Amino acid sequence: MADEEPVETKFGTVVAALAEGASATSTQIARLLDEVGRDERALLHRMVTLGLLQEAEAWRIWARALGLDFENPDVFDIEAGVLNALPADVIRRHRCLPLRMSSEGLVVAMEDPLDLIGLDTIQEVLGGPAVPVVCPPETLKAGIEHRLHAGKGLEGLLASLDLANLENSAFATPQRLQEIAGEDAIVELVDHLITQALRRKASDVHIEPSNNVTRVRVRVDGRLETATRLPKPLHPALVSRIKVLAEMDIAERRRPQDGRFRRDMRAGGQVEFRVSTLPGVQGEKVVLRVLDRRNVELTLDRLGLSPAYADVLRRKSQEPNGMLLVTGPTGSGKTTTLYGLLAHLNSEDRNLLTVEDPVEYELAGTTQVQVSNKAQRGFATALRSILRQDPDVIMVGEIRDQETAEIAVHAALTGHMVLSTLHTNSAIGTVTRLVDMGIAPYLLSPSLRVIVAQRLVRRLCADCSEPFEPTASALRALGWSGDASGFRRARGCRNCRERGFVGRIAIHEVLVWNDALARALSSGKGESELAEIASLSGFETMQVDGLRKASEGLTTIEEVATAVRA
């Protein structure tokens, strides 16, 4: 409004800054300010409530007017050491929350960043500097509740446990172990460890006994990091509780065991945990593999395949028969890739059946068979039964032995599309591996269609990665013939918890089987000769695909080099 007096001459720079980002006139802001008793923070809440400002934008504007930084973190990603840097009573009294460490000191979100007395108290408790920042009130409230609950959950649980009573639990009877595993504090402690692992998006949880402590580590984006250390007397109770959940033999401590359990999440969906125990000198080590189906998108477009590779898989999987294999080490995403193909093939006019150990994802429209040694239903036995069910597409979770391989090859030769995985290092190596398993080349050649080898590499954080130009000689040594533009490197910021990476992506090599390769295999050619023949048809190694993704700024050269060597 041209006839309105400038806001800054009336109420100061804070309200002036608010006016810049709000869909309100100076007169409206003046009236609202009077309504809230000229309290600027109350004015912010009022403007957000009325829809004149988005919450995050309102507090970002206010932070800018105060000359402070604005942060809106995921409170569950705050490191435990940082979260516990301030005592609960200080956090509760001054409505503040530690966020991260910086070169200038501990970064602390404060409800009132102009509260100098509160800031002095924080710095006195820390014995060092604190940097106040602004964050949205709802984020701050959730963070404070999380901190107070987490502190109570872990510290309170440990305080409530009778460690002296647990000291001899390693020698307890099965009945006593069952009682200990059902105690409230132990149940809550295991639940707390599981919840923290899920919040950190961990793929595995390792519970490892040593001389003095039990170390709990989680694998995040392929890297292990310590989550917490617990008193050693707790270890037998923790193991017993997990065995109860996984329906394992609680009294058996001398043999490795496997089990699984599921957890229903409040956000919807289920998370499955595959449990493995391994007896060691200091006690049983427990590893929980986390299978979180809630956020998995089983489509080829979401698997990180280049458009050309995705198109090849779509075309080849549509053929009436043959074998399509996915290879790589444990944890490289092979099963997820197979499910992406199954989802693509899943239609009313196809009969899809799978045999798996275990069934990792439930796919509507398919019949899925779980391998069971107790029921004498192994891969080979289940596969024979599946062939009598008139399948169009068969997915075999893994080819582990000659018998399973032979049945899969014969199925591919007799009118079925067979999808499966192997543990090999490369696409070419898969062919020689099958021959070593006893599959005759004259049977293998007509059955093969495509072999995909893959690895997972960490994805660069989009918020903090920076441009990086590698030397031409370094790129040549890696086999990269393109230019040096587009490459980036990790730096680290609060959003990635100073790692420089968030999540993972897959890199691939796709070998399309052809007549030239079939003739070479039949004549006894080795891997190197097969690789040369494949390259004449446009085959590119996984390293090339990885470097291409690095040149697009998705990952780093170092990540690719490490993954390809693995």
Coordinates of C-alpha atoms in Angstrom, one line a residue:
M1 CA 0.0 0.0 0.0
A2 CA 1.6 3.3 -1.1
D3 CA -0.1 5.4 1.6
E4 CA 1.1 3.2 4.5
E5 CA 3.9 4.3 6.7
P6 CA 6.9 2.0 6.3
V7 CA 6.7 -0.9 8.9
E8 CA 10.3 -0.5 10.1
T9 CA 9.6 3.1 11.4
K10 CA 6.8 1.7 13.5
F11 CA 7.9 -1.7 15.0
G12 CA 11.6 -2.3 14.2
T13 CA 13.5 -4.6 12.0
V14 CA 12.1 -7.9 13.2
V15 CA 8.5 -7.0 12.2
A16 CA 9.8 -5.4 9.0
A17 CA 11.5 -8.6 8.0
L18 CA 8.3 -10.5 8.7
A19 CA 6.3 -8.1 6.5
E20 CA 8.6 -8.9 3.5
G21 CA 7.6 -12.5 3.5
A22 CA 4.0 -12.3 4.5
S23 CA 0.8 -11.9 2.4
A24 CA -0.3 -9.1 4.7
T25 CA -0.1 -5.3 4.7
S26 CA 1.7 -3.2 7.2
T27 CA -1.7 -2.2 8.7
Q28 CA -2.7 -5.8 9.2
I29 CA 0.6 -6.6 10.9
A30 CA 0.3 -3.6 13.1
R31 CA -3.2 -4.6 14.2
L32 CA -2.0 -8.2 14.9
L33 CA 0.9 -7.0 16.9
D34 CA -1.4 -4.9 19.1
E35 CA -3.6 -8.0 19.5
V36 CA -0.8 -10.0 20.9
G37 CA 0.5 -7.3 23.2
R38 CA 3.4 -6.3 21.0
D39 CA 5.0 -9.7 21.5
E40 CA 6.9 -10.5 18.3
R41 CA 7.1 -14.3 18.9
A42 CA 3.3 -14.4 19.6
L43 CA 2.9 -12.4 16.4
L44 CA 4.7 -15.1 14.5
H45 CA 2.4 -17.8 15.9
R46 CA -0.6 -15.7 15.0
M47 CA 0.5 -15.1 11.5
V48 CA 1.2 -18.8 10.9
T49 CA -2.2 -19.8 12.4
L50 CA -3.9 -17.3 10.0
G51 CA -2.0 -18.7 7.0
L52 CA -0.2 -15.5 6.4
L53 CA 3.2 -17.3 6.6
Q54 CA 4.4 -20.9 6.4
E55 CA 5.9 -21.9 9.8
A56 CA 9.4 -22.7 8.6
E57 CA 9.5 -19.5 6.5
A58 CA 8.2 -17.3 9.4
W59 CA 11.0 -18.5 11.7
R60 CA 13.6 -18.3 9.0
I61 CA 12.6 -14.6 8.4
W62 CA 12.8 -13.9 12.1
A63 CA 16.2 -15.6 12.4
R64 CA 17.5 -13.4 9.5
A65 CA 16.2 -10.3 11.2
L66 CA 17.9 -11.2 14.5
G67 CA 21.2 -12.0 12.6
L68 CA 21.1 -15.7 13.6
D69 CA 21.1 -18.9 11.6
F70 CA 18.0 -20.9 11.0
E71 CA 17.9 -24.7 11.3
N72 CA 15.2 -27.2 10.9
P73 CA 16.8 -30.6 11.7
D74 CA 15.5 -34.1 11.9
V75 CA 15.7 -34.4 15.6
F76 CA 16.1 -38.2 15.4
D77 CA 19.3 -37.7 13.5
I78 CA 21.1 -35.7 16.2
E79 CA 24.1 -37.7 17.5
A80 CA 23.6 -39.1 21.0
G81 CA 26.8 -37.5 22.3
V82 CA 25.6 -34.1 21.1
L83 CA 22.0 -34.7 22.4
N84 CA 23.3 -35.5 25.9
A85 CA 25.8 -32.5 26.0
L86 CA 23.4 -30.6 28.2
P87 CA 21.6 -32.0 31.3
A88 CA 17.9 -32.6 31.1
D89 CA 17.1 -29.9 33.7
V90 CA 18.9 -27.2 31.6
I91 CA 17.1 -28.3 28.5
R92 CA 13.7 -28.3 30.3
R93 CA 14.2 -25.0 32.1
H94 CA 15.6 -22.9 29.2
R95 CA 13.7 -24.7 26.4
C96 CA 16.8 -25.4 24.3
L97 CA 18.2 -28.4 22.3
P98 CA 21.8 -29.2 21.3
L99 CA 22.0 -29.8 17.6
R100 CA 25.6 -30.3 16.5
M101 CA 29.2 -29.3 17.2
S102 CA 30.8 -26.6 15.0
S103 CA 34.1 -24.9 14.9
E104 CA 32.6 -22.0 16.9
G105 CA 31.1 -24.3 19.7
L106 CA 28.0 -26.3 20.4
V107 CA 25.1 -25.2 18.2
V108 CA 21.9 -24.9 20.4
A109 CA 18.4 -24.2 19.2
M110 CA 16.6 -21.9 21.7
E111 CA 13.0 -21.0 22.1
D112 CA 14.2 -17.5 22.9
P113 CA 17.6 -17.0 21.4
L114 CA 17.7 -13.5 23.0
D115 CA 17.6 -15.0 26.5
L116 CA 21.1 -14.0 27.5
I117 CA 20.8 -15.4 31.0
G118 CA 19.8 -18.8 29.5
L119 CA 22.7 -18.6 27.1
D120 CA 25.2 -17.8 29.9
T121 CA 23.8 -20.8 31.9
I122 CA 24.3 -23.1 28.9
Q123 CA 27.9 -21.9 28.3
E124 CA 28.7 -22.3 32.0
V125 CA 27.4 -25.9 32.0
L126 CA 29.4 -26.7 28.8
G127 CA 32.5 -24.9 30.0
G128 CA 32.8 -23.5 26.5
P129 CA 31.0 -21.5 23.8
A130 CA 27.4 -22.1 22.6
V131 CA 26.0 -20.8 19.3
P132 CA 22.3 -20.0 19.5
V133 CA 20.1 -20.6 16.5
V134 CA 16.4 -20.4 15.6
C135 CA 14.3 -23.4 14.7
P136 CA 10.5 -23.9 14.3
P137 CA 8.7 -24.2 17.6
E138 CA 7.2 -27.6 16.7
T139 CA 10.6 -29.0 15.7
L140 CA 12.1 -27.7 19.0
K141 CA 9.2 -29.2 21.0
A142 CA 9.6 -32.6 19.3
G143 CA 13.4 -32.5 19.9
I144 CA 13.1 -31.6 23.5
E145 CA 10.5 -34.4 24.1
H146 CA 12.8 -36.8 22.2
R147 CA 15.8 -35.8 24.3
L148 CA 14.0 -36.2 27.6
H149 CA 12.4 -39.4 26.5
A150 CA 15.7 -40.8 25.1
G151 CA 17.5 -39.8 28.3
K152 CA 14.9 -41.4 30.4
G153 CA 14.7 -44.4 28.1
L154 CA 18.4 -45.3 28.2
E155 CA 19.8 -43.7 31.3
G156 CA 16.6 -44.5 33.3
L157 CA 16.5 -48.1 32.1
L158 CA 20.1 -48.7 33.0
A159 CA 19.6 -47.1 36.4
S160 CA 16.6 -49.3 37.0
L161 CA 18.4 -52.6 36.1
D162 CA 19.9 -54.6 38.9
L163 CA 23.3 -55.3 37.4
A164 CA 24.4 -57.3 40.4
N165 CA 21.5 -59.6 39.9
L166 CA 22.3 -60.0 36.2
E167 CA 26.0 -60.6 36.8
N168 CA 25.6 -64.4 36.9
S169 CA 22.8 -64.6 34.3
A170 CA 25.3 -66.1 31.8
F171 CA 25.0 -69.3 33.9
A172 CA 21.3 -69.1 34.6
T173 CA 18.9 -71.9 33.8
P174 CA 16.6 -71.6 30.8
Q175 CA 13.7 -70.9 33.0
R176 CA 15.6 -68.0 34.7
L177 CA 16.7 -66.7 31.3
Q178 CA 13.1 -66.7 30.2
E179 CA 12.1 -64.7 33.3
I180 CA 14.9 -62.2 32.7
A181 CA 14.1 -61.8 29.0
G182 CA 10.5 -60.8 30.0
E183 CA 11.4 -58.2 32.6
D184 CA 10.1 -54.8 31.7
A185 CA 13.4 -53.0 31.8
I186 CA 15.1 -55.6 29.5
V187 CA 12.1 -55.5 27.1
E188 CA 12.2 -51.7 27.0
L189 CA 15.9 -51.6 26.5
V190 CA 15.8 -53.9 23.5
D191 CA 12.9 -51.9 22.1
H192 CA 15.0 -48.7 22.6
L193 CA 17.9 -50.1 20.7
I194 CA 15.7 -51.2 17.8
T195 CA 13.9 -47.9 17.7
Q196 CA 17.2 -46.0 17.6
A197 CA 18.5 -48.2 14.8
L198 CA 15.4 -47.6 12.7
R199 CA 15.6 -43.8 13.3
R200 CA 19.2 -43.9 12.0
K201 CA 18.0 -45.9 9.0
A202 CA 20.4 -48.7 9.8
S203 CA 20.5 -51.9 7.7
D204 CA 22.1 -54.0 10.4
V205 CA 22.5 -54.0 14.2
H206 CA 25.5 -55.7 15.8
I207 CA 25.5 -56.6 19.5
E208 CA 29.0 -57.7 20.4
P209 CA 30.3 -58.8 23.8
S210 CA 33.9 -58.0 24.9
N211 CA 35.8 -58.2 28.2
N212 CA 34.2 -55.3 29.9
V213 CA 31.3 -54.0 27.8
T214 CA 28.7 -54.9 25.2
R215 CA 29.2 -52.8 22.1
V216 CA 26.1 -52.0 20.0
R217 CA 27.0 -50.9 16.4
V218 CA 24.8 -50.1 13.5
R219 CA 25.5 -50.1 9.8
V220 CA 24.3 -46.9 8.1
D221 CA 24.9 -46.5 4.3
G222 CA 27.2 -49.5 4.4
R223 CA 29.5 -48.2 7.2
L224 CA 29.5 -49.5 10.8
E225 CA 29.4 -47.0 13.6
T226 CA 29.1 -47.4 17.3
A227 CA 25.6 -46.5 18.7
T228 CA 26.2 -47.2 22.4
R229 CA 28.2 -49.3 24.9
L230 CA 26.3 -51.2 27.6
P231 CA 27.5 -52.9 30.8
K232 CA 28.7 -56.4 30.1
P233 CA 26.4 -58.1 32.7
L234 CA 23.4 -57.0 30.5
H235 CA 24.6 -59.1 27.5
P236 CA 23.0 -62.5 28.3
A237 CA 19.7 -60.8 29.1
L238 CA 19.8 -58.8 25.8
V239 CA 20.6 -62.0 23.8
S240 CA 17.8 -63.9 25.6
R241 CA 15.3 -61.2 24.9
I242 CA 16.2 -61.2 21.2
K243 CA 16.0 -65.0 21.1
V244 CA 12.5 -64.9 22.6
L245 CA 11.4 -62.4 19.9
A246 CA 12.9 -64.5 17.1
E247 CA 11.5 -67.8 18.5
M248 CA 15.0 -69.3 18.9
D249 CA 16.2 -71.8 21.5
I250 CA 17.0 -69.6 24.5
A251 CA 19.0 -72.4 26.2
E252 CA 21.3 -73.1 23.2
R253 CA 24.5 -71.1 23.4
R254 CA 27.0 -73.4 21.7
R255 CA 25.5 -73.5 18.2
P256 CA 24.8 -70.6 15.8
Q257 CA 21.1 -70.0 15.4
D258 CA 18.9 -68.1 12.9
G259 CA 15.5 -66.6 13.4
R260 CA 13.3 -63.6 12.5
F261 CA 10.6 -61.4 14.0
R262 CA 8.5 -58.5 12.8
R263 CA 7.6 -55.2 14.3
D264 CA 4.5 -53.2 13.4
M265 CA 5.3 -49.5 13.2
R266 CA 3.0 -46.7 14.2
A267 CA 3.7 -45.0 10.8
G268 CA 2.2 -48.0 9.1
G269 CA 3.7 -51.1 7.6
Q270 CA 6.1 -53.7 9.0
V271 CA 9.8 -54.0 9.6
E272 CA 11.3 -57.5 9.7
F273 CA 14.4 -58.4 11.5
R274 CA 16.5 -61.4 10.5
V275 CA 18.5 -62.6 13.6
S276 CA 21.7 -64.5 13.6
T277 CA 23.7 -65.6 16.7
L278 CA 27.3 -66.7 16.7
P279 CA 29.0 -68.2 19.9
G280 CA 32.3 -66.5 20.7
V281 CA 34.9 -66.5 23.4
Q282 CA 33.2 -63.6 25.2
G283 CA 29.7 -64.7 24.6
E284 CA 27.2 -64.8 21.7
K285 CA 27.4 -62.1 19.1
V286 CA 24.0 -61.2 17.7
V287 CA 23.4 -59.5 14.3
L288 CA 19.9 -58.2 13.3
R289 CA 19.4 -57.6 9.6
V290 CA 16.8 -54.8 9.1
L291 CA 14.4 -55.3 6.3
D292 CA 12.3 -52.1 6.2
R293 CA 9.7 -52.5 3.5
R294 CA 7.9 -49.3 4.2
N295 CA 9.9 -47.0 2.0
V296 CA 11.1 -49.5 -0.7
E297 CA 9.8 -48.7 -4.2
L298 CA 10.1 -51.8 -6.3
T299 CA 10.3 -50.3 -9.7
L300 CA 13.1 -50.5 -12.3
D301 CA 13.1 -46.7 -12.5
R302 CA 13.9 -46.4 -8.8
L303 CA 16.8 -48.9 -8.7
G304 CA 19.5 -46.6 -10.1
L305 CA 19.7 -48.3 -13.5
S306 CA 20.7 -46.1 -16.3
P307 CA 17.8 -45.6 -18.9
A308 CA 19.6 -47.8 -21.4
Y309 CA 20.2 -50.7 -18.9
A310 CA 16.6 -50.4 -17.6
D311 CA 15.3 -50.7 -21.2
V312 CA 17.4 -53.8 -21.9
L313 CA 16.0 -55.5 -18.7
R314 CA 12.5 -54.6 -19.7
R315 CA 12.9 -56.1 -23.2
K316 CA 14.7 -59.2 -22.2
S317 CA 12.5 -60.0 -19.3
Q318 CA 9.5 -59.9 -21.6
E319 CA 10.8 -62.9 -23.6
P320 CA 8.9 -66.1 -23.2
N321 CA 11.8 -68.1 -21.7
G322 CA 15.4 -67.8 -20.5
M323 CA 17.4 -66.9 -17.5
L324 CA 18.0 -63.4 -16.1
L325 CA 20.6 -63.4 -13.4
V326 CA 21.6 -60.7 -10.9
T327 CA 25.0 -61.1 -9.1
G328 CA 27.0 -59.4 -6.4
P329 CA 28.1 -59.8 -2.8
T330 CA 25.7 -60.0 0.2
G331 CA 24.0 -56.7 0.8
S332 CA 24.4 -55.4 -2.7
G333 CA 20.7 -55.1 -3.4
K334 CA 20.3 -58.1 -5.7
T335 CA 16.9 -59.2 -4.3
T336 CA 15.5 -55.6 -4.6
T337 CA 16.5 -55.6 -8.3
L338 CA 14.8 -59.0 -8.8
Y339 CA 11.6 -57.6 -7.2
G340 CA 11.8 -54.6 -9.5
L341 CA 11.7 -57.0 -12.4
L342 CA 8.9 -59.0 -10.9
A343 CA 6.8 -55.9 -10.3
H344 CA 7.4 -55.0 -14.0
L345 CA 6.3 -58.5 -15.1
N346 CA 3.4 -58.8 -12.7
S347 CA 0.2 -58.8 -14.8
E348 CA -3.2 -60.7 -14.9
D349 CA -2.1 -62.9 -17.8
R350 CA 1.1 -64.2 -16.1
N351 CA 1.5 -66.8 -13.4
L352 CA 4.4 -65.6 -11.1
L353 CA 5.9 -67.9 -8.5
T354 CA 8.9 -67.4 -6.2
V355 CA 11.0 -69.6 -3.9
E356 CA 13.0 -67.6 -1.4
D357 CA 15.0 -67.8 1.8
P358 CA 13.5 -65.7 3.3
V359 CA 10.6 -64.0 1.5
E360 CA 11.9 -60.4 1.8
Y361 CA 9.0 -58.5 0.2
E362 CA 5.4 -59.5 -0.2
L363 CA 4.3 -58.8 -3.8
A364 CA 0.5 -59.0 -4.5
G365 CA -0.4 -61.1 -7.5
T366 CA 2.5 -63.7 -6.9
T367 CA 2.7 -67.0 -5.1
Q368 CA 5.7 -66.9 -2.8
V369 CA 7.2 -70.0 -1.3
Q370 CA 9.4 -69.9 1.8
V371 CA 12.4 -72.4 2.0
S372 CA 12.1 -74.6 5.1
N373 CA 14.8 -77.1 6.1
K374 CA 12.5 -78.5 8.8
A375 CA 9.9 -79.2 6.2
Q376 CA 12.5 -80.6 3.8
R377 CA 11.6 -77.8 1.4
G378 CA 14.9 -76.6 0.0
F379 CA 15.4 -74.6 -3.2
A380 CA 15.6 -77.6 -5.4
T381 CA 12.6 -79.4 -3.9
A382 CA 10.5 -76.3 -4.0
L383 CA 11.5 -75.5 -7.6
R384 CA 10.4 -79.0 -8.7
S385 CA 7.0 -78.4 -7.2
I386 CA 6.7 -74.9 -8.7
L387 CA 7.3 -76.4 -12.2
R388 CA 4.1 -78.4 -11.7
Q389 CA 2.1 -75.2 -11.1
D390 CA 2.2 -74.0 -14.7
P391 CA 4.4 -70.9 -14.1
D392 CA 5.2 -68.2 -16.6
V393 CA 7.9 -66.5 -14.5
I394 CA 9.9 -68.2 -11.7
M395 CA 12.0 -66.3 -9.2
V396 CA 14.6 -68.3 -7.4
G397 CA 16.1 -66.4 -4.4
E398 CA 19.6 -67.8 -4.9
I399 CA 21.3 -70.5 -6.9
R400 CA 23.5 -72.1 -4.3
D401 CA 24.3 -75.6 -5.6
Q402 CA 24.5 -77.7 -8.8
E403 CA 21.0 -79.3 -8.3
T404 CA 19.2 -75.9 -8.1
A405 CA 21.3 -74.6 -11.0
E406 CA 20.4 -77.6 -13.2
I407 CA 16.6 -77.3 -12.5
A408 CA 16.7 -73.6 -13.1
V409 CA 18.5 -74.0 -16.5
H410 CA 16.1 -76.8 -17.6
A411 CA 13.1 -74.6 -16.6
A412 CA 14.5 -71.8 -18.7
L413 CA 14.9 -74.2 -21.6
T414 CA 11.3 -75.5 -21.4
G415 CA 9.3 -72.3 -21.7
H416 CA 9.8 -70.4 -18.4
M417 CA 11.4 -67.1 -17.6
V418 CA 13.7 -67.7 -14.6
L419 CA 15.0 -64.9 -12.4
S420 CA 17.7 -65.6 -9.8
T421 CA 20.8 -64.4 -8.0
L422 CA 24.4 -65.7 -7.6
H423 CA 27.3 -64.6 -5.4
T424 CA 29.9 -63.7 -8.0
N425 CA 32.1 -60.7 -8.5
S426 CA 31.2 -59.8 -12.1
A427 CA 28.8 -60.6 -14.9
I428 CA 31.4 -62.5 -16.9
G429 CA 32.4 -64.4 -13.8
T430 CA 28.8 -65.6 -13.4
V431 CA 29.1 -67.7 -16.6
T432 CA 32.3 -69.5 -15.5
R433 CA 30.9 -70.0 -12.1
L434 CA 27.9 -71.8 -13.5
V435 CA 30.2 -74.0 -15.6
D436 CA 32.3 -74.8 -12.5
M437 CA 29.0 -75.8 -10.7
G438 CA 28.6 -78.5 -13.4
I439 CA 26.3 -76.8 -15.9
A440 CA 27.3 -77.9 -19.5
P441 CA 28.0 -74.9 -21.8
Y442 CA 25.6 -76.4 -24.5
L443 CA 22.8 -76.1 -21.9
L444 CA 23.8 -72.8 -20.5
S445 CA 24.3 -70.9 -23.7
P446 CA 20.7 -71.2 -25.1
S447 CA 19.2 -70.5 -21.7
L448 CA 21.0 -67.3 -20.7
R449 CA 19.5 -63.9 -21.6
V450 CA 21.0 -61.2 -19.4
I451 CA 23.4 -61.1 -16.4
V452 CA 23.4 -58.0 -14.2
A453 CA 26.3 -57.4 -11.7
Q454 CA 25.9 -54.7 -9.1
R455 CA 27.3 -53.0 -6.1
L456 CA 26.0 -50.2 -3.7
V457 CA 27.9 -47.0 -3.3
R458 CA 27.1 -44.1 -1.0
R459 CA 25.2 -41.1 -2.5
L460 CA 26.7 -37.7 -2.0
C461 CA 24.8 -35.3 0.2
A462 CA 23.1 -32.8 -2.1
D463 CA 23.4 -30.0 0.5
C464 CA 27.1 -30.0 1.1
S465 CA 29.0 -31.8 -1.8
E466 CA 31.4 -29.5 -3.6
P467 CA 32.8 -29.5 -7.1
F468 CA 36.0 -31.4 -7.6
E469 CA 38.1 -31.8 -10.7
P470 CA 40.3 -34.9 -10.7
T471 CA 43.5 -35.0 -12.8
A472 CA 43.4 -36.4 -16.3
S473 CA 46.0 -39.0 -15.4
A474 CA 43.9 -40.3 -12.5
L475 CA 40.8 -40.6 -14.7
R476 CA 42.8 -42.4 -17.4
A477 CA 44.1 -44.8 -14.8
L478 CA 40.5 -45.6 -13.9
G479 CA 39.5 -46.1 -17.5
W480 CA 37.4 -42.9 -17.9
S481 CA 37.5 -41.4 -21.3
G482 CA 35.2 -38.5 -20.7
D483 CA 36.1 -35.0 -19.4
A484 CA 36.7 -34.1 -15.8
S485 CA 33.6 -31.8 -15.3
G486 CA 30.7 -32.7 -13.1
F487 CA 32.7 -34.7 -10.5
R488 CA 32.1 -33.7 -6.8
R489 CA 33.4 -34.7 -3.4
A490 CA 32.0 -35.1 0.1
R491 CA 32.3 -32.3 2.6
G492 CA 29.9 -32.9 5.5
C493 CA 27.1 -30.8 7.0
R494 CA 24.5 -31.1 9.7
N495 CA 22.0 -32.7 7.3
C496 CA 24.3 -35.7 6.7
R497 CA 25.7 -35.7 10.2
E498 CA 29.1 -34.6 8.9
R499 CA 29.4 -37.8 6.8
G500 CA 29.1 -36.1 3.4
F501 CA 26.8 -38.9 2.2
V502 CA 23.1 -39.7 2.5
G503 CA 21.7 -43.1 1.3
R504 CA 23.1 -45.3 -1.4
I505 CA 22.7 -45.9 -5.1
A506 CA 23.6 -49.0 -7.2
I507 CA 26.2 -49.2 -10.0
H508 CA 25.8 -51.9 -12.6
E509 CA 27.2 -53.9 -15.5
V510 CA 24.8 -55.5 -17.9
L511 CA 25.9 -58.4 -20.0
V512 CA 23.5 -59.3 -22.9
W513 CA 24.2 -62.9 -23.9
N514 CA 24.6 -63.4 -27.7
D515 CA 25.8 -66.0 -30.2
A516 CA 29.4 -64.8 -30.2
L517 CA 29.6 -65.3 -26.5
A518 CA 27.9 -68.7 -26.8
R519 CA 30.4 -69.9 -29.4
A520 CA 33.3 -68.7 -27.2
L521 CA 31.9 -70.5 -24.1
S522 CA 31.4 -73.7 -26.0
S523 CA 35.0 -73.6 -27.3
G524 CA 36.3 -73.3 -23.8
K525 CA 37.3 -69.6 -23.7
G526 CA 38.1 -68.1 -20.3
E527 CA 36.8 -64.9 -18.6
S528 CA 39.3 -62.6 -20.3
E529 CA 38.4 -63.8 -23.8
L530 CA 34.7 -63.6 -23.0
A531 CA 35.2 -60.1 -21.7
E532 CA 36.9 -59.0 -25.0
I533 CA 34.1 -60.5 -27.1
A534 CA 31.5 -58.8 -24.9
S535 CA 33.1 -55.4 -25.3
L536 CA 32.8 -55.7 -29.0
S537 CA 29.0 -55.7 -28.5
G538 CA 29.1 -52.6 -26.3
F539 CA 29.5 -54.2 -22.9
E540 CA 30.8 -51.8 -20.2
T541 CA 32.2 -52.7 -16.8
M542 CA 30.6 -51.7 -13.5
Q543 CA 33.5 -49.3 -13.0
V544 CA 32.5 -47.3 -16.1
D545 CA 28.9 -47.1 -14.9
G546 CA 30.1 -46.0 -11.5
L547 CA 32.4 -43.3 -12.9
R548 CA 29.5 -42.1 -15.1
K549 CA 27.4 -41.6 -12.0
A550 CA 30.3 -39.9 -10.3
S551 CA 30.6 -37.5 -13.2
E552 CA 26.9 -36.7 -12.7
G553 CA 27.7 -35.7 -9.1
L554 CA 25.8 -38.6 -7.5
T555 CA 28.8 -40.3 -5.8
T556 CA 32.6 -40.0 -5.6
I557 CA 35.4 -41.6 -7.5
E558 CA 36.7 -43.1 -4.2
E559 CA 33.4 -44.8 -3.5
V560 CA 33.3 -46.3 -7.0
A561 CA 36.9 -47.6 -6.7
T562 CA 36.2 -49.1 -3.3
A563 CA 33.0 -50.8 -4.4
V564 CA 34.6 -52.3 -7.6
R565 CA 37.5 -53.7 -5.6
A566 CA 35.2 -55.3 -3.1

